[in-house]
Amino acid sequence: MTALISALLAFSLAMPEAAVAAAKPKSKQAVQKSAKSARVLAQRAAASKKAAARKAHYSTKTSRKGATKYATSASRSAFKRVVAHEPFKYKLQTYDVVPEALLLASNAAVVFNENNGEVLFSKNNQAPMPIASITKLMTAMVTLDAKLPMDELVTIDEADVDKLKNTSSRLQVGTTLTRAELLLLALMSSENRAAAALGRTYPGGIHAFVNKMNAKANAIGMKHALFYDSTGLNSGNVASAADLVMMVQAAYDYPEIRRYSTTPEYEVFLPSGRRLAYNNTNALVKEDEWQIGLSKTGFLSEAGKCLVMQATISNTPLVIVLLDSVGKYTRLADANRIKAWLEKGGGAKMLYVRS
């Protein structure tokens, strides 16, 4: 027993001082110091992770709210991105990004720059869709191409009455107007009986007229266009938004279409003494802040609200196409959104790449 005790005593004397200190319980002060160090390390790790996330946020092209501001150069040809407290710099490259997203209610849309042929905005631009009374732009071109006398009197016939959609008209059967007046009412007020009469009185009748409409569409490069009538009441009249850019450009070459489609209002005086007041179906033609060179609206339940225009915004001639919009004023609201977007620099080409 004595020998065992002596051996244990000798072993304890041989232990290093550091090991003895480690074997002793830690003091309260040491424990607190250790915990504090752990908290500091955790805080540093969290801060590092947060900084990395913030850096990734700023480097993502779709995440520029809040800290991002845009300044337009004197030529308005490019934008500089100014980021508050940004951890790295950017250099300017090219790619489509805008100061803020352009969100439209229309299901298909195109904004086309006529100066350089650039598409500034596009949404479902290749999808064939019913175009309703946008059809009447083609009706006008085919009518004018025929070189028929525009002062010739044309009488509304029973055949001009809409039996497909049963839409109403103030042009009663027996009403007589000049061909020019019928074209004016078809374009500015989307008068269906006027458009039907134009097709009916074409040489060869309505079938020859529709064939000419499709031939014209093919000639100007409308890949998805198909026409069945002169009014647009047939939902089989379809085209893509891209097709309609070409149709608007072709129609713009006709002075009568430019003038008639943007006439704000017109009065028809009937032989009976009755007066019919018509207004343009596009209210924007009456607004001073808009410079509209050509306009046409359309509506069918199958097509939604439609609008095409040639307009000048910020000294740039544009074609705007809006198809399948829902709501009474939505297509006009979309047009105003586009105008505001362009005036703020939307459509400029930019890319921000980390340098």
Tab-separated table of N, CA and C in Angstrom, residues 122-189:
chain	number	residue	atom	x	y	z
A	122	SER	N	-40.684	44.431	-76.614
A	122	SER	CA	-41.407	43.365	-77.303
A	122	SER	C	-42.004	42.404	-76.290
A	123	LYS	N	-43.241	42.024	-76.543
A	123	LYS	CA	-43.938	41.062	-75.681
A	123	LYS	C	-44.849	40.216	-76.566
A	124	ASN	N	-44.577	38.931	-76.648
A	124	ASN	CA	-45.380	38.017	-77.475
A	124	ASN	C	-45.558	38.545	-78.896
A	125	ASN	N	-44.497	39.071	-79.481
A	125	ASN	CA	-44.646	39.775	-80.754
A	125	ASN	C	-44.857	38.870	-81.964
A	126	GLN	N	-44.635	37.555	-81.830
A	126	GLN	CA	-44.808	36.648	-82.964
A	126	GLN	C	-46.084	35.809	-82.872
A	127	ALA	N	-46.865	36.001	-81.834
A	127	ALA	CA	-48.072	35.186	-81.638
A	127	ALA	C	-49.222	35.712	-82.500
A	128	PRO	N	-49.781	34.891	-83.409
A	128	PRO	CA	-50.951	35.327	-84.177
A	128	PRO	C	-52.147	35.508	-83.249
A	129	MET	N	-52.798	36.662	-83.339
A	129	MET	CA	-53.923	36.978	-82.463
A	129	MET	C	-55.007	37.678	-83.261
A	130	PRO	N	-56.277	37.565	-82.837
A	130	PRO	CA	-57.332	38.340	-83.483
A	130	PRO	C	-57.032	39.833	-83.358
A	131	ILE	N	-57.261	40.583	-84.422
A	131	ILE	CA	-56.898	42.003	-84.401
A	131	ILE	C	-58.104	42.927	-84.511
A	132	ALA	N	-59.310	42.355	-84.583
A	132	ALA	CA	-60.540	43.161	-84.571
A	132	ALA	C	-60.457	44.281	-85.620
A	133	SER	N	-60.817	45.504	-85.227
A	133	SER	CA	-60.917	46.603	-86.196
A	133	SER	C	-59.585	47.190	-86.636
A	134	ILE	N	-58.482	46.688	-86.099
A	134	ILE	CA	-57.189	47.062	-86.685
A	134	ILE	C	-57.192	46.649	-88.158
A	135	THR	N	-58.034	45.668	-88.479
A	135	THR	CA	-58.255	45.216	-89.861
A	135	THR	C	-58.511	46.385	-90.804
A	136	LYS	N	-59.177	47.414	-90.311
A	136	LYS	CA	-59.623	48.510	-91.178
A	136	LYS	C	-58.461	49.293	-91.789
A	137	LEU	N	-57.269	49.186	-91.226
A	137	LEU	CA	-56.109	49.793	-91.888
A	137	LEU	C	-55.835	49.097	-93.217
A	138	MET	N	-55.955	47.771	-93.229
A	138	MET	CA	-55.782	47.033	-94.482
A	138	MET	C	-56.926	47.346	-95.442
A	139	THR	N	-58.138	47.463	-94.903
A	139	THR	CA	-59.292	47.834	-95.725
A	139	THR	C	-59.045	49.168	-96.419
A	140	ALA	N	-58.485	50.115	-95.679
A	140	ALA	CA	-58.212	51.439	-96.242
A	140	ALA	C	-57.159	51.367	-97.346
A	141	MET	N	-56.100	50.595	-97.121
A	141	MET	CA	-55.047	50.502	-98.137
A	141	MET	C	-55.562	49.874	-99.425
A	142	VAL	N	-56.330	48.797	-99.297
A	142	VAL	CA	-56.862	48.129	-100.493
A	142	VAL	C	-57.823	49.054	-101.234
A	143	THR	N	-58.640	49.800	-100.502
A	143	THR	CA	-59.570	50.751	-101.118
A	143	THR	C	-58.816	51.823	-101.892
A	144	LEU	N	-57.793	52.387	-101.277
A	144	LEU	CA	-57.036	53.463	-101.923
A	144	LEU	C	-56.190	52.948	-103.078
A	145	ASP	N	-55.692	51.721	-102.962
A	145	ASP	CA	-54.905	51.142	-104.060
A	145	ASP	C	-55.747	50.970	-105.323
A	146	ALA	N	-57.045	50.792	-105.151
A	146	ALA	CA	-57.932	50.567	-106.302
A	146	ALA	C	-58.181	51.834	-107.113
A	147	LYS	N	-57.788	52.986	-106.567
A	147	LYS	CA	-57.950	54.268	-107.257
A	147	LYS	C	-59.411	54.539	-107.629
A	148	LEU	N	-60.313	54.099	-106.792
A	148	LEU	CA	-61.732	54.362	-107.025
A	148	LEU	C	-62.033	55.827	-106.722
A	149	PRO	N	-63.027	56.412	-107.381
A	149	PRO	CA	-63.366	57.818	-107.118
A	149	PRO	C	-63.859	57.994	-105.680
A	150	MET	N	-63.165	58.830	-104.916
A	150	MET	CA	-63.496	58.992	-103.505
A	150	MET	C	-64.726	59.870	-103.292
A	151	ASP	N	-65.126	60.601	-104.324
A	151	ASP	CA	-66.332	61.417	-104.198
A	151	ASP	C	-67.579	60.680	-104.687
A	152	GLU	N	-67.414	59.419	-105.083
A	152	GLU	CA	-68.555	58.618	-105.531
A	152	GLU	C	-69.479	58.316	-104.353
A	153	LEU	N	-70.782	58.419	-104.584
A	153	LEU	CA	-71.758	58.146	-103.530
A	153	LEU	C	-71.976	56.645	-103.382
A	154	VAL	N	-71.985	56.197	-102.133
A	154	VAL	CA	-72.199	54.785	-101.812
A	154	VAL	C	-73.336	54.707	-100.800
A	155	THR	N	-74.281	53.830	-101.046
A	155	THR	CA	-75.436	53.683	-100.158
A	155	THR	C	-75.292	52.439	-99.291
A	156	ILE	N	-75.553	52.604	-98.000
A	156	ILE	CA	-75.500	51.474	-97.068
A	156	ILE	C	-76.595	50.487	-97.435
A	157	ASP	N	-76.209	49.231	-97.564
A	157	ASP	CA	-77.102	48.173	-98.016
A	157	ASP	C	-77.366	47.189	-96.881
A	158	GLU	N	-78.397	46.386	-97.046
A	158	GLU	CA	-78.702	45.351	-96.050
A	158	GLU	C	-77.528	44.386	-95.887
A	159	ALA	N	-76.764	44.190	-96.947
A	159	ALA	CA	-75.604	43.298	-96.875
A	159	ALA	C	-74.512	43.842	-95.963
A	160	ASP	N	-74.568	45.133	-95.659
A	160	ASP	CA	-73.555	45.751	-94.797
A	160	ASP	C	-73.882	45.605	-93.313
A	161	VAL	N	-75.072	45.132	-93.005
A	161	VAL	CA	-75.485	44.965	-91.603
A	161	VAL	C	-74.753	43.768	-91.000
A	162	ASP	N	-74.244	43.949	-89.798
A	162	ASP	CA	-73.495	42.886	-89.116
A	162	ASP	C	-74.443	41.813	-88.599
A	163	LYS	N	-74.358	40.645	-89.186
A	163	LYS	CA	-75.162	39.514	-88.730
A	163	LYS	C	-74.306	38.482	-87.988
A	164	LEU	N	-73.008	38.763	-87.865
A	164	LEU	CA	-72.098	37.856	-87.169
A	164	LEU	C	-72.047	38.157	-85.676
A	165	LYS	N	-71.848	39.423	-85.340
A	165	LYS	CA	-71.771	39.846	-83.938
A	165	LYS	C	-72.972	40.686	-83.513
A	166	ASN	N	-73.811	41.036	-84.502
A	166	ASN	CA	-75.006	41.851	-84.242
A	166	ASN	C	-74.667	43.188	-83.596
A	167	THR	N	-73.578	43.796	-84.056
A	167	THR	CA	-73.223	45.114	-83.544
A	167	THR	C	-74.153	46.165	-84.143
A	168	SER	N	-74.305	47.251	-83.433
A	168	SER	CA	-75.196	48.321	-83.884
A	168	SER	C	-74.427	49.336	-84.724
A	169	SER	N	-75.170	50.181	-85.416
A	169	SER	CA	-74.572	51.235	-86.232
A	169	SER	C	-75.583	52.355	-86.391
A	170	ARG	N	-75.077	53.578	-86.443
A	170	ARG	CA	-75.964	54.724	-86.671
A	170	ARG	C	-76.156	55.003	-88.158
A	171	LEU	N	-75.407	54.275	-88.984
A	171	LEU	CA	-75.614	54.394	-90.428
A	171	LEU	C	-76.717	53.420	-90.832
A	172	GLN	N	-77.910	53.927	-90.926
A	172	GLN	CA	-79.053	53.079	-91.247
A	172	GLN	C	-79.003	52.650	-92.716
A	173	VAL	N	-79.628	51.520	-92.984
A	173	VAL	CA	-79.729	51.053	-94.368
A	173	VAL	C	-80.415	52.143	-95.195
A	174	GLY	N	-79.804	52.474	-96.325
A	174	GLY	CA	-80.330	53.548	-97.168
A	174	GLY	C	-79.553	54.844	-97.039
A	175	THR	N	-78.701	54.958	-96.017
A	175	THR	CA	-77.872	56.154	-95.849
A	175	THR	C	-76.847	56.227	-96.980
A	176	THR	N	-76.709	57.393	-97.569
A	176	THR	CA	-75.777	57.580	-98.678
A	176	THR	C	-74.689	58.576	-98.297
A	177	LEU	N	-73.444	58.149	-98.456
A	177	LEU	CA	-72.284	58.996	-98.176
A	177	LEU	C	-71.270	58.824	-99.299
A	178	THR	N	-70.303	59.711	-99.358
A	178	THR	CA	-69.229	59.531	-100.334
A	178	THR	C	-68.296	58.416	-99.849
A	179	ARG	N	-67.551	57.852	-100.781
A	179	ARG	CA	-66.589	56.816	-100.401
A	179	ARG	C	-65.551	57.383	-99.427
A	180	ALA	N	-65.189	58.630	-99.612
A	180	ALA	CA	-64.232	59.269	-98.703
A	180	ALA	C	-64.793	59.344	-97.289
A	181	GLU	N	-66.078	59.683	-97.163
A	181	GLU	CA	-66.688	59.755	-95.830
A	181	GLU	C	-66.760	58.377	-95.182
A	182	LEU	N	-67.067	57.371	-95.982
A	182	LEU	CA	-67.102	56.011	-95.438
A	182	LEU	C	-65.721	55.598	-94.927
A	183	LEU	N	-64.692	55.946	-95.689
A	183	LEU	CA	-63.335	55.608	-95.262
A	183	LEU	C	-62.961	56.367	-93.993
A	184	LEU	N	-63.345	57.629	-93.932
A	184	LEU	CA	-63.084	58.432	-92.733
A	184	LEU	C	-63.745	57.822	-91.504
A	185	LEU	N	-65.022	57.468	-91.612
A	185	LEU	CA	-65.746	56.903	-90.466
A	185	LEU	C	-65.200	55.530	-90.079
A	186	ALA	N	-64.771	54.762	-91.070
A	186	ALA	CA	-64.207	53.443	-90.774
A	186	ALA	C	-62.910	53.565	-89.985
A	187	LEU	N	-62.102	54.564	-90.320
A	187	LEU	CA	-60.805	54.714	-89.668
A	187	LEU	C	-60.894	55.442	-88.330
A	188	MET	N	-61.592	56.568	-88.278
A	188	MET	CA	-61.583	57.372	-87.054
A	188	MET	C	-62.560	56.861	-86.007
A	189	SER	N	-63.700	56.330	-86.459
A	189	SER	CA	-64.734	55.911	-85.516
A	189	SER	C	-65.014	54.422	-85.574
